[in-house]
Amino acid sequence: SPMFEKVLIANRGVISRRITRTLRKLGVGSVAVYSEADARSLHVVDADEAILLGPPPVAESYLRIDRILEAARLTGAQAIHPGYGFLSENADFAEACENAGVAFVGPTPEQMRRFGLKHTAREIAAQHGVPLCPGTGLLGSAEEAIRAAEQIGFPVMLKSTAGGGGIGMRVCGSSGELAEAFESVQRLSQSNFKDSGVFLEKFVARARHIEVQIFGDGRGRVVALGERDCSAQRRNQKVIEETPAPGVTDEQRAGLFDAAIKLGQAVNYRSAGTVEFVFDADSGAFYFLEVNTRLQVEHGVTEEVTGVDLVEWMVRLAAGDASFLEAFTGERRGHSIQVRVYAEDANKSFQPSCGVLTEVSFHESSRCETWVDDGTEVTPFYDPMLAKIIVCGANRADAIARMKAALDGTLFGGIESNLEYLRQVIAAPEFAAGQIITRTLGEFQYRPRSIDVLDAGAQTTVQDYPGRIGFWNVGVPPSGPMDALAFRLANRLLNNAGSAAALEMLTIAGPTLRFNTATEIAITGADMQAEINGI
C-alpha cells in the first residue's frame, strides 16, 4: 500500500513530538505548525519542516483552519494528523481537509458529528442495546429540567451536549441547585463549544471512569484494544491513567468491550476512538458516557501492554492499509500507568505556573513524552501539561513501584509543577488498593513540603558551603556564605550536612516566609530580631 511522503501535524507540544517520532519510524516526513510563543518548542525543533501559523492566541494560530491547510499546500503534505485537543474533533476541519484533497488521519466528519454531541451519541447507544444511565434528551428550560430530575431522582448531573474535558458539567442535588445551574451551564457551553444544548443524567455517587480503546477500519470491522481506568481526576480532568483497570472482572471487561465494539460498528467507525463509561464502584454496573473521536492523551498505556503503535495504525489506515488488523490478536501483557505532569502549584488551588525551566531531567527507565527542555519558557497561552510519564510492569504492584522511582528521578526546575502532588497520590493507600473513584482526588489532602517567599527582603540569597570554588579562571567567583562559621553551625544544630543549602539574609531587612509544613528553623549569626507569627 502506498505511504504518504509527508504528514502535517495540526497540533503542538507533547502529541506533536509523539506523532513525529512515529512518522520518522515509517520513513514519512513531518511538518510541524507553531505559534510565535512556540518558536523554540521541541515539537518544532524535532520536525523535518515547520510553518508559523500566527500569534500565540489559539484563535489566531492553532485553530486557524485556513492557515493550517495553506501550510499543507506549501509543504506538499498529503495528510494531516490532528493529535488531541484543538481541532481534533472538529468535523468541519476534517471535511475541509478532504475537500482540499488532504487525507484526514482520523474518523470521518459524519462519525464526528454523530458522536460529537452527547445526546445523539446516547441515542445511538440506546438503539444498539448499550447500557445507559437514566437521563434525558436536550432540555429547553430549567422548569423542564426540574420535572425530569424529579422523575430520575436527585442527585443528577447537568451536562453540556458538546465539548469535553469536564467543561459544562454540574452536579445538582436539588431543584434549587438545578434551577441556579441551568442558565450558567448553557452559557458556558455556548461560549466554549458554540452549542448551548444541555441534558440530564443520573449522578452515580461512587463512580469510576473506565474507557475502552477501539480501532475501526471504516468498513465495519472494529477491535477493542483494552480498557483504561481514568478515575484519578481533579475537577473532571484526568491526572493518572492505567490499564488494565483494577478490580474489573473478566465478565465485566467482556461486557465493556462488547458495548464499545457495538457502538463502533453502528457507524462503521474509522481510525482510533475511545468509548467512555461510568462504572458504579458499588454495584459493578456500567453505563455509556460518551465517545471521543480522536486519540486520547492516555493512549500510551494501551500501547505499552499491547505492543501496538496507535499513531502508526492511524497513519497506515489513512494511507489505505488496514492489514495490521489481521495480525492483531488482542493479547495484553503487564500493567501500565501514566501520570500527567502539569506546570501548576498544587498548594495554590493548582493555579498555572509560567516561566523558564532551568533544568529538566527524567528517570531513564520510564517512557517520557515532553515538549520542554532546559531553558524552555512555559507561557500562559496553552494547556499547562509539561510531560507524560509512562511505566509498564509485570503486574500492578510492579508498575506502581516503577512509577514511584520514575517520579523520584524526575526534575522540573525553575517553576512550580505538580510532581510532589503526583508522588503523594501514587503513594496513597487508596491508590495502592485500586480504590480510586472520580471524587477521590477532590478529597485528597495534599501536604506540600515547601516555603512561599512573601517578601524577599533587601538581600536574601540561597548559599551552600564552600560555594562554587575553582572557577575563577572562567570568571565565576567562589560565592558561598559570607559567614561560613555561622552557616555551618546552623546546619549542625539541625543535624544537616555542613554543606546543605541555607538562606543568608541581610540583618537590616530580612525576608517574610510562609512555611507550608512543620519545619525546624535554626538562626545563627548576627541578631536580626526574627519573628515567627508576629512573636
PDB file of N, CA and C in Angstrom, residues 424-517:
ATOM      1  N   GLN A 424       2.659  11.966  46.028  1.00  0.00           N
ATOM      2  CA  GLN A 424       1.817  11.673  47.188  1.00  0.00           C
ATOM      3  C   GLN A 424       0.579  10.869  46.802  1.00  0.00           C
ATOM      4  N   VAL A 425      -0.001  11.144  45.637  1.00  0.00           N
ATOM      5  CA  VAL A 425      -1.181  10.378  45.202  1.00  0.00           C
ATOM      6  C   VAL A 425      -0.792   8.929  44.920  1.00  0.00           C
ATOM      7  N   ILE A 426       0.314   8.730  44.203  1.00  0.00           N
ATOM      8  CA  ILE A 426       0.754   7.372  43.879  1.00  0.00           C
ATOM      9  C   ILE A 426       1.060   6.576  45.148  1.00  0.00           C
ATOM     10  N   ALA A 427       1.539   7.269  46.196  1.00  0.00           N
ATOM     11  CA  ALA A 427       1.879   6.607  47.456  1.00  0.00           C
ATOM     12  C   ALA A 427       0.676   6.436  48.381  1.00  0.00           C
ATOM     13  N   ALA A 428      -0.479   6.976  48.019  1.00  0.00           N
ATOM     14  CA  ALA A 428      -1.656   6.934  48.890  1.00  0.00           C
ATOM     15  C   ALA A 428      -2.209   5.508  49.003  1.00  0.00           C
ATOM     16  N   PRO A 429      -2.703   5.118  50.172  1.00  0.00           N
ATOM     17  CA  PRO A 429      -3.263   3.771  50.352  1.00  0.00           C
ATOM     18  C   PRO A 429      -4.421   3.473  49.394  1.00  0.00           C
ATOM     19  N   GLU A 430      -5.256   4.490  49.102  1.00  0.00           N
ATOM     20  CA  GLU A 430      -6.390   4.270  48.196  1.00  0.00           C
ATOM     21  C   GLU A 430      -5.921   3.884  46.804  1.00  0.00           C
ATOM     22  N   PHE A 431      -4.821   4.502  46.367  1.00  0.00           N
ATOM     23  CA  PHE A 431      -4.314   4.169  45.040  1.00  0.00           C
ATOM     24  C   PHE A 431      -3.721   2.761  45.037  1.00  0.00           C
ATOM     25  N   ALA A 432      -2.952   2.441  46.057  1.00  0.00           N
ATOM     26  CA  ALA A 432      -2.348   1.114  46.141  1.00  0.00           C
ATOM     27  C   ALA A 432      -3.409   0.024  46.139  1.00  0.00           C
ATOM     28  N   ALA A 433      -4.552   0.321  46.772  1.00  0.00           N
ATOM     29  CA  ALA A 433      -5.636  -0.668  46.856  1.00  0.00           C
ATOM     30  C   ALA A 433      -6.516  -0.694  45.607  1.00  0.00           C
ATOM     31  N   GLY A 434      -6.267   0.204  44.664  1.00  0.00           N
ATOM     32  CA  GLY A 434      -7.098   0.257  43.460  1.00  0.00           C
ATOM     33  C   GLY A 434      -8.508   0.717  43.739  1.00  0.00           C
ATOM     34  N   GLN A 435      -8.664   1.600  44.718  1.00  0.00           N
ATOM     35  CA  GLN A 435      -9.993   2.053  45.144  1.00  0.00           C
ATOM     36  C   GLN A 435     -10.248   3.524  44.828  1.00  0.00           C
ATOM     37  N   ILE A 436      -9.589   4.039  43.821  1.00  0.00           N
ATOM     38  CA  ILE A 436      -9.800   5.433  43.421  1.00  0.00           C
ATOM     39  C   ILE A 436     -11.129   5.553  42.696  1.00  0.00           C
ATOM     40  N   ILE A 437     -11.952   6.515  43.111  1.00  0.00           N
ATOM     41  CA  ILE A 437     -13.159   6.877  42.366  1.00  0.00           C
ATOM     42  C   ILE A 437     -13.002   8.318  41.902  1.00  0.00           C
ATOM     43  N   THR A 438     -13.931   8.810  41.102  1.00  0.00           N
ATOM     44  CA  THR A 438     -13.737  10.110  40.458  1.00  0.00           C
ATOM     45  C   THR A 438     -13.696  11.272  41.445  1.00  0.00           C
ATOM     46  N   ARG A 439     -14.225  11.080  42.640  1.00  0.00           N
ATOM     47  CA  ARG A 439     -14.198  12.195  43.603  1.00  0.00           C
ATOM     48  C   ARG A 439     -13.055  12.075  44.612  1.00  0.00           C
ATOM     49  N   THR A 440     -12.233  11.018  44.510  1.00  0.00           N
ATOM     50  CA  THR A 440     -11.168  10.792  45.496  1.00  0.00           C
ATOM     51  C   THR A 440     -10.200  11.961  45.568  1.00  0.00           C
ATOM     52  N   LEU A 441      -9.728  12.427  44.414  1.00  0.00           N
ATOM     53  CA  LEU A 441      -8.720  13.495  44.443  1.00  0.00           C
ATOM     54  C   LEU A 441      -9.307  14.814  44.944  1.00  0.00           C
ATOM     55  N   GLY A 442     -10.618  14.985  44.802  1.00  0.00           N
ATOM     56  CA  GLY A 442     -11.250  16.190  45.334  1.00  0.00           C
ATOM     57  C   GLY A 442     -11.182  16.242  46.851  1.00  0.00           C
ATOM     58  N   GLU A 443     -11.052  15.075  47.488  1.00  0.00           N
ATOM     59  CA  GLU A 443     -10.989  14.997  48.943  1.00  0.00           C
ATOM     60  C   GLU A 443      -9.575  14.696  49.435  1.00  0.00           C
ATOM     61  N   PHE A 444      -8.637  14.552  48.509  1.00  0.00           N
ATOM     62  CA  PHE A 444      -7.267  14.177  48.867  1.00  0.00           C
ATOM     63  C   PHE A 444      -6.556  15.339  49.555  1.00  0.00           C
ATOM     64  N   GLN A 445      -5.896  15.042  50.673  1.00  0.00           N
ATOM     65  CA  GLN A 445      -5.188  16.075  51.431  1.00  0.00           C
ATOM     66  C   GLN A 445      -3.726  16.127  50.993  1.00  0.00           C
ATOM     67  N   TYR A 446      -3.412  17.100  50.148  1.00  0.00           N
ATOM     68  CA  TYR A 446      -2.034  17.281  49.706  1.00  0.00           C
ATOM     69  C   TYR A 446      -1.233  17.992  50.784  1.00  0.00           C
ATOM     70  N   ARG A 447      -0.039  17.493  51.073  1.00  0.00           N
ATOM     71  CA  ARG A 447       0.805  18.076  52.116  1.00  0.00           C
ATOM     72  C   ARG A 447       2.110  18.562  51.497  1.00  0.00           C
ATOM     73  N   PRO A 448       2.160  19.835  51.134  1.00  0.00           N
ATOM     74  CA  PRO A 448       3.366  20.355  50.467  1.00  0.00           C
ATOM     75  C   PRO A 448       4.532  20.508  51.426  1.00  0.00           C
ATOM     76  N   ARG A 449       5.729  20.211  50.954  1.00  0.00           N
ATOM     77  CA  ARG A 449       6.952  20.467  51.717  1.00  0.00           C
ATOM     78  C   ARG A 449       7.659  21.629  51.023  1.00  0.00           C
ATOM     79  N   SER A 450       7.180  22.818  51.292  1.00  0.00           N
ATOM     80  CA  SER A 450       7.686  23.973  50.549  1.00  0.00           C
ATOM     81  C   SER A 450       7.608  25.238  51.391  1.00  0.00           C
ATOM     82  N   ILE A 451       8.256  26.284  50.884  1.00  0.00           N
ATOM     83  CA  ILE A 451       8.258  27.594  51.526  1.00  0.00           C
ATOM     84  C   ILE A 451       7.811  28.627  50.499  1.00  0.00           C
ATOM     85  N   ASP A 452       6.840  29.452  50.859  1.00  0.00           N
ATOM     86  CA  ASP A 452       6.432  30.558  49.994  1.00  0.00           C
ATOM     87  C   ASP A 452       7.207  31.814  50.413  1.00  0.00           C
ATOM     88  N   VAL A 453       7.808  32.488  49.430  1.00  0.00           N
ATOM     89  CA  VAL A 453       8.513  33.740  49.697  1.00  0.00           C
ATOM     90  C   VAL A 453       7.515  34.886  49.496  1.00  0.00           C
ATOM     91  N   LEU A 454       7.029  35.435  50.601  1.00  0.00           N
ATOM     92  CA  LEU A 454       6.061  36.529  50.519  1.00  0.00           C
ATOM     93  C   LEU A 454       6.756  37.857  50.247  1.00  0.00           C
ATOM     94  N   ASP A 455       7.956  38.010  50.818  1.00  0.00           N
ATOM     95  CA  ASP A 455       8.763  39.204  50.596  1.00  0.00           C
ATOM     96  C   ASP A 455      10.224  38.770  50.680  1.00  0.00           C
ATOM     97  N   ALA A 456      10.980  39.029  49.638  1.00  0.00           N
ATOM     98  CA  ALA A 456      12.358  38.520  49.586  1.00  0.00           C
ATOM     99  C   ALA A 456      13.315  39.257  50.512  1.00  0.00           C
ATOM    100  N   GLY A 457      12.914  40.418  51.022  1.00  0.00           N
ATOM    101  CA  GLY A 457      13.836  41.190  51.855  1.00  0.00           C
ATOM    102  C   GLY A 457      14.834  41.960  50.999  1.00  0.00           C
ATOM    103  N   ALA A 458      15.733  42.654  51.681  1.00  0.00           N
ATOM    104  CA  ALA A 458      16.670  43.532  50.967  1.00  0.00           C
ATOM    105  C   ALA A 458      17.691  42.730  50.166  1.00  0.00           C
ATOM    106  N   GLN A 459      18.225  41.665  50.763  1.00  0.00           N
ATOM    107  CA  GLN A 459      19.246  40.884  50.064  1.00  0.00           C
ATOM    108  C   GLN A 459      19.299  39.489  50.684  1.00  0.00           C
ATOM    109  N   THR A 460      18.432  38.610  50.215  1.00  0.00           N
ATOM    110  CA  THR A 460      18.406  37.229  50.699  1.00  0.00           C
ATOM    111  C   THR A 460      18.884  36.324  49.579  1.00  0.00           C
ATOM    112  N   THR A 461      19.884  35.482  49.872  1.00  0.00           N
ATOM    113  CA  THR A 461      20.419  34.581  48.845  1.00  0.00           C
ATOM    114  C   THR A 461      20.401  33.147  49.350  1.00  0.00           C
ATOM    115  N   VAL A 462      20.323  32.211  48.409  1.00  0.00           N
ATOM    116  CA  VAL A 462      20.484  30.793  48.729  1.00  0.00           C
ATOM    117  C   VAL A 462      21.954  30.458  48.551  1.00  0.00           C
ATOM    118  N   GLN A 463      22.598  29.954  49.618  1.00  0.00           N
ATOM    119  CA  GLN A 463      24.026  29.640  49.576  1.00  0.00           C
ATOM    120  C   GLN A 463      24.269  28.207  50.024  1.00  0.00           C
ATOM    121  N   ASP A 464      25.419  27.675  49.614  1.00  0.00           N
ATOM    122  CA  ASP A 464      25.897  26.428  50.200  1.00  0.00           C
ATOM    123  C   ASP A 464      27.403  26.551  50.425  1.00  0.00           C
ATOM    124  N   TYR A 465      27.915  25.645  51.232  1.00  0.00           N
ATOM    125  CA  TYR A 465      29.327  25.715  51.630  1.00  0.00           C
ATOM    126  C   TYR A 465      30.103  24.594  50.943  1.00  0.00           C
ATOM    127  N   PRO A 466      31.272  24.876  50.355  1.00  0.00           N
ATOM    128  CA  PRO A 466      32.040  26.131  50.419  1.00  0.00           C
ATOM    129  C   PRO A 466      31.709  27.100  49.287  1.00  0.00           C
ATOM    130  N   GLY A 467      30.746  26.800  48.439  1.00  0.00           N
ATOM    131  CA  GLY A 467      30.437  27.673  47.316  1.00  0.00           C
ATOM    132  C   GLY A 467      31.043  27.143  46.036  1.00  0.00           C
ATOM    133  N   ARG A 468      30.942  27.917  44.975  1.00  0.00           N
ATOM    134  CA  ARG A 468      31.424  27.463  43.658  1.00  0.00           C
ATOM    135  C   ARG A 468      32.905  27.810  43.506  1.00  0.00           C
ATOM    136  N   ILE A 469      33.745  27.003  44.085  1.00  0.00           N
ATOM    137  CA  ILE A 469      35.184  27.297  44.048  1.00  0.00           C
ATOM    138  C   ILE A 469      35.829  26.621  42.841  1.00  0.00           C
ATOM    139  N   GLY A 470      36.969  27.160  42.425  1.00  0.00           N
ATOM    140  CA  GLY A 470      37.727  26.558  41.335  1.00  0.00           C
ATOM    141  C   GLY A 470      37.338  27.020  39.949  1.00  0.00           C
ATOM    142  N   PHE A 471      36.517  28.097  39.862  1.00  0.00           N
ATOM    143  CA  PHE A 471      36.075  28.564  38.551  1.00  0.00           C
ATOM    144  C   PHE A 471      36.519  29.996  38.256  1.00  0.00           C
ATOM    145  N   TRP A 472      37.488  30.507  39.067  1.00  0.00           N
ATOM    146  CA  TRP A 472      37.955  31.870  38.818  1.00  0.00           C
ATOM    147  C   TRP A 472      38.463  32.031  37.387  1.00  0.00           C
ATOM    148  N   ASN A 473      39.053  30.959  36.846  1.00  0.00           N
ATOM    149  CA  ASN A 473      39.654  31.055  35.510  1.00  0.00           C
ATOM    150  C   ASN A 473      38.629  31.320  34.423  1.00  0.00           C
ATOM    151  N   VAL A 474      37.331  31.035  34.694  1.00  0.00           N
ATOM    152  CA  VAL A 474      36.290  31.342  33.704  1.00  0.00           C
ATOM    153  C   VAL A 474      35.396  32.475  34.191  1.00  0.00           C
ATOM    154  N   GLY A 475      35.846  33.192  35.219  1.00  0.00           N
ATOM    155  CA  GLY A 475      35.130  34.390  35.653  1.00  0.00           C
ATOM    156  C   GLY A 475      34.029  34.163  36.651  1.00  0.00           C
ATOM    157  N   VAL A 476      33.966  32.978  37.295  1.00  0.00           N
ATOM    158  CA  VAL A 476      32.928  32.724  38.299  1.00  0.00           C
ATOM    159  C   VAL A 476      33.549  32.852  39.685  1.00  0.00           C
ATOM    160  N   PRO A 477      33.127  33.831  40.475  1.00  0.00           N
ATOM    161  CA  PRO A 477      33.710  34.000  41.816  1.00  0.00           C
ATOM    162  C   PRO A 477      33.274  32.852  42.731  1.00  0.00           C
ATOM    163  N   PRO A 478      34.000  32.628  43.834  1.00  0.00           N
ATOM    164  CA  PRO A 478      33.709  31.478  44.699  1.00  0.00           C
ATOM    165  C   PRO A 478      32.318  31.502  45.325  1.00  0.00           C
ATOM    166  N   SER A 479      31.760  32.693  45.559  1.00  0.00           N
ATOM    167  CA  SER A 479      30.454  32.797  46.210  1.00  0.00           C
ATOM    168  C   SER A 479      30.507  32.093  47.558  1.00  0.00           C
ATOM    169  N   GLY A 480      29.490  31.322  47.909  1.00  0.00           N
ATOM    170  CA  GLY A 480      29.453  30.680  49.218  1.00  0.00           C
ATOM    171  C   GLY A 480      28.987  31.656  50.279  1.00  0.00           C
ATOM    172  N   PRO A 481      28.743  31.173  51.507  1.00  0.00           N
ATOM    173  CA  PRO A 481      28.227  32.054  52.567  1.00  0.00           C
ATOM    174  C   PRO A 481      29.258  33.096  53.012  1.00  0.00           C
ATOM    175  N   MET A 482      28.759  34.289  53.329  1.00  0.00           N
ATOM    176  CA  MET A 482      29.654  35.335  53.815  1.00  0.00           C
ATOM    177  C   MET A 482      30.190  34.966  55.201  1.00  0.00           C
ATOM    178  N   ASP A 483      29.324  34.379  56.044  1.00  0.00           N
ATOM    179  CA  ASP A 483      29.733  33.955  57.387  1.00  0.00           C
ATOM    180  C   ASP A 483      29.718  32.426  57.402  1.00  0.00           C
ATOM    181  N   ALA A 484      30.821  31.808  56.955  1.00  0.00           N
ATOM    182  CA  ALA A 484      30.863  30.355  56.785  1.00  0.00           C
ATOM    183  C   ALA A 484      30.729  29.616  58.124  1.00  0.00           C
ATOM    184  N   LEU A 485      31.223  30.220  59.220  1.00  0.00           N
ATOM    185  CA  LEU A 485      31.134  29.562  60.531  1.00  0.00           C
ATOM    186  C   LEU A 485      29.681  29.499  60.999  1.00  0.00           C
ATOM    187  N   ALA A 486      28.994  30.637  60.977  1.00  0.00           N
ATOM    188  CA  ALA A 486      27.593  30.659  61.392  1.00  0.00           C
ATOM    189  C   ALA A 486      26.744  29.736  60.505  1.00  0.00           C
ATOM    190  N   PHE A 487      27.071  29.726  59.238  1.00  0.00           N
ATOM    191  CA  PHE A 487      26.352  28.868  58.266  1.00  0.00           C
ATOM    192  C   PHE A 487      26.452  27.396  58.677  1.00  0.00           C
ATOM    193  N   ARG A 488      27.667  26.942  58.989  1.00  0.00           N
ATOM    194  CA  ARG A 488      27.862  25.539  59.326  1.00  0.00           C
ATOM    195  C   ARG A 488      27.290  25.201  60.707  1.00  0.00           C
ATOM    196  N   LEU A 489      27.302  26.180  61.614  1.00  0.00           N
ATOM    197  CA  LEU A 489      26.702  25.950  62.936  1.00  0.00           C
ATOM    198  C   LEU A 489      25.194  25.715  62.825  1.00  0.00           C
ATOM    199  N   ALA A 490      24.543  26.481  61.960  1.00  0.00           N
ATOM    200  CA  ALA A 490      23.092  26.297  61.776  1.00  0.00           C
ATOM    201  C   ALA A 490      22.790  24.895  61.275  1.00  0.00           C
ATOM    202  N   ASN A 491      23.564  24.424  60.305  1.00  0.00           N
ATOM    203  CA  ASN A 491      23.348  23.070  59.801  1.00  0.00           C
ATOM    204  C   ASN A 491      23.636  22.020  60.870  1.00  0.00           C
ATOM    205  N   ARG A 492      24.672  22.273  61.715  1.00  0.00           N
ATOM    206  CA  ARG A 492      24.991  21.308  62.766  1.00  0.00           C
ATOM    207  C   ARG A 492      23.853  21.223  63.777  1.00  0.00           C
ATOM    208  N   LEU A 493      23.248  22.355  64.127  1.00  0.00           N
ATOM    209  CA  LEU A 493      22.113  22.363  65.066  1.00  0.00           C
ATOM    210  C   LEU A 493      20.943  21.511  64.561  1.00  0.00           C
ATOM    211  N   LEU A 494      20.795  21.439  63.238  1.00  0.00           N
ATOM    212  CA  LEU A 494      19.690  20.691  62.625  1.00  0.00           C
ATOM    213  C   LEU A 494      20.105  19.282  62.200  1.00  0.00           C
ATOM    214  N   ASN A 495      21.340  18.894  62.515  1.00  0.00           N
ATOM    215  CA  ASN A 495      21.861  17.591  62.076  1.00  0.00           C
ATOM    216  C   ASN A 495      21.886  17.462  60.559  1.00  0.00           C
ATOM    217  N   ASN A 496      22.023  18.573  59.863  1.00  0.00           N
ATOM    218  CA  ASN A 496      22.206  18.550  58.410  1.00  0.00           C
ATOM    219  C   ASN A 496      23.678  18.356  58.082  1.00  0.00           C
ATOM    220  N   ALA A 497      23.957  18.025  56.837  1.00  0.00           N
ATOM    221  CA  ALA A 497      25.339  18.076  56.356  1.00  0.00           C
ATOM    222  C   ALA A 497      25.801  19.528  56.397  1.00  0.00           C
ATOM    223  N   GLY A 498      27.071  19.741  56.679  1.00  0.00           N
ATOM    224  CA  GLY A 498      27.587  21.098  56.787  1.00  0.00           C
ATOM    225  C   GLY A 498      27.481  21.883  55.494  1.00  0.00           C
ATOM    226  N   SER A 499      27.349  21.178  54.364  1.00  0.00           N
ATOM    227  CA  SER A 499      27.272  21.849  53.066  1.00  0.00           C
ATOM    228  C   SER A 499      25.842  22.090  52.596  1.00  0.00           C
ATOM    229  N   ALA A 500      24.833  21.677  53.390  1.00  0.00           N
ATOM    230  CA  ALA A 500      23.440  21.816  52.951  1.00  0.00           C
ATOM    231  C   ALA A 500      23.082  23.284  52.697  1.00  0.00           C
ATOM    232  N   ALA A 501      22.224  23.515  51.698  1.00  0.00           N
ATOM    233  CA  ALA A 501      21.853  24.886  51.323  1.00  0.00           C
ATOM    234  C   ALA A 501      21.085  25.571  52.442  1.00  0.00           C
ATOM    235  N   ALA A 502      21.279  26.876  52.565  1.00  0.00           N
ATOM    236  CA  ALA A 502      20.578  27.676  53.566  1.00  0.00           C
ATOM    237  C   ALA A 502      20.333  29.073  53.012  1.00  0.00           C
ATOM    238  N   LEU A 503      19.492  29.821  53.694  1.00  0.00           N
ATOM    239  CA  LEU A 503      19.223  31.207  53.305  1.00  0.00           C
ATOM    240  C   LEU A 503      20.143  32.130  54.100  1.00  0.00           C
ATOM    241  N   GLU A 504      20.864  33.006  53.421  1.00  0.00           N
ATOM    242  CA  GLU A 504      21.688  34.011  54.090  1.00  0.00           C
ATOM    243  C   GLU A 504      21.009  35.363  53.881  1.00  0.00           C
ATOM    244  N   MET A 505      20.766  36.067  54.999  1.00  0.00           N
ATOM    245  CA  MET A 505      19.923  37.267  54.962  1.00  0.00           C
ATOM    246  C   MET A 505      20.679  38.499  55.421  1.00  0.00           C
ATOM    247  N   LEU A 506      20.258  39.634  54.898  1.00  0.00           N
ATOM    248  CA  LEU A 506      20.772  40.926  55.352  1.00  0.00           C
ATOM    249  C   LEU A 506      20.007  41.289  56.623  1.00  0.00           C
ATOM    250  N   THR A 507      20.721  41.548  57.695  1.00  0.00           N
ATOM    251  CA  THR A 507      20.058  41.669  59.002  1.00  0.00           C
ATOM    252  C   THR A 507      19.115  42.860  59.097  1.00  0.00           C
ATOM    253  N   ILE A 508      19.345  43.912  58.319  1.00  0.00           N
ATOM    254  CA  ILE A 508      18.507  45.105  58.494  1.00  0.00           C
ATOM    255  C   ILE A 508      17.104  44.929  57.910  1.00  0.00           C
ATOM    256  N   ALA A 509      16.921  44.000  56.970  1.00  0.00           N
ATOM    257  CA  ALA A 509      15.594  43.809  56.377  1.00  0.00           C
ATOM    258  C   ALA A 509      15.521  42.401  55.799  1.00  0.00           C
ATOM    259  N   GLY A 510      15.173  41.444  56.652  1.00  0.00           N
ATOM    260  CA  GLY A 510      15.087  40.055  56.205  1.00  0.00           C
ATOM    261  C   GLY A 510      13.814  39.776  55.416  1.00  0.00           C
ATOM    262  N   PRO A 511      13.681  38.571  54.933  1.00  0.00           N
ATOM    263  CA  PRO A 511      12.507  38.207  54.131  1.00  0.00           C
ATOM    264  C   PRO A 511      11.301  37.854  55.003  1.00  0.00           C
ATOM    265  N   THR A 512      10.140  37.751  54.372  1.00  0.00           N
ATOM    266  CA  THR A 512       8.944  37.216  55.020  1.00  0.00           C
ATOM    267  C   THR A 512       8.602  35.909  54.321  1.00  0.00           C
ATOM    268  N   LEU A 513       8.612  34.823  55.082  1.00  0.00           N
ATOM    269  CA  LEU A 513       8.434  33.487  54.523  1.00  0.00           C
ATOM    270  C   LEU A 513       7.227  32.796  55.147  1.00  0.00           C
ATOM    271  N   ARG A 514       6.556  31.959  54.340  1.00  0.00           N
ATOM    272  CA  ARG A 514       5.454  31.146  54.873  1.00  0.00           C
ATOM    273  C   ARG A 514       5.822  29.675  54.676  1.00  0.00           C
ATOM    274  N   PHE A 515       5.878  28.937  55.766  1.00  0.00           N
ATOM    275  CA  PHE A 515       6.244  27.525  55.713  1.00  0.00           C
ATOM    276  C   PHE A 515       4.975  26.687  55.571  1.00  0.00           C
ATOM    277  N   ASN A 516       4.942  25.826  54.553  1.00  0.00           N
ATOM    278  CA  ASN A 516       3.743  25.043  54.273  1.00  0.00           C
ATOM    279  C   ASN A 516       3.737  23.677  54.939  1.00  0.00           C
ATOM    280  N   THR A 517       4.748  23.418  55.764  1.00  0.00           N
ATOM    281  CA  THR A 517       4.791  22.173  56.518  1.00  0.00           C
ATOM    282  C   THR A 517       5.536  22.441  57.817  1.00  0.00           C
TER     283      THR A 517
END
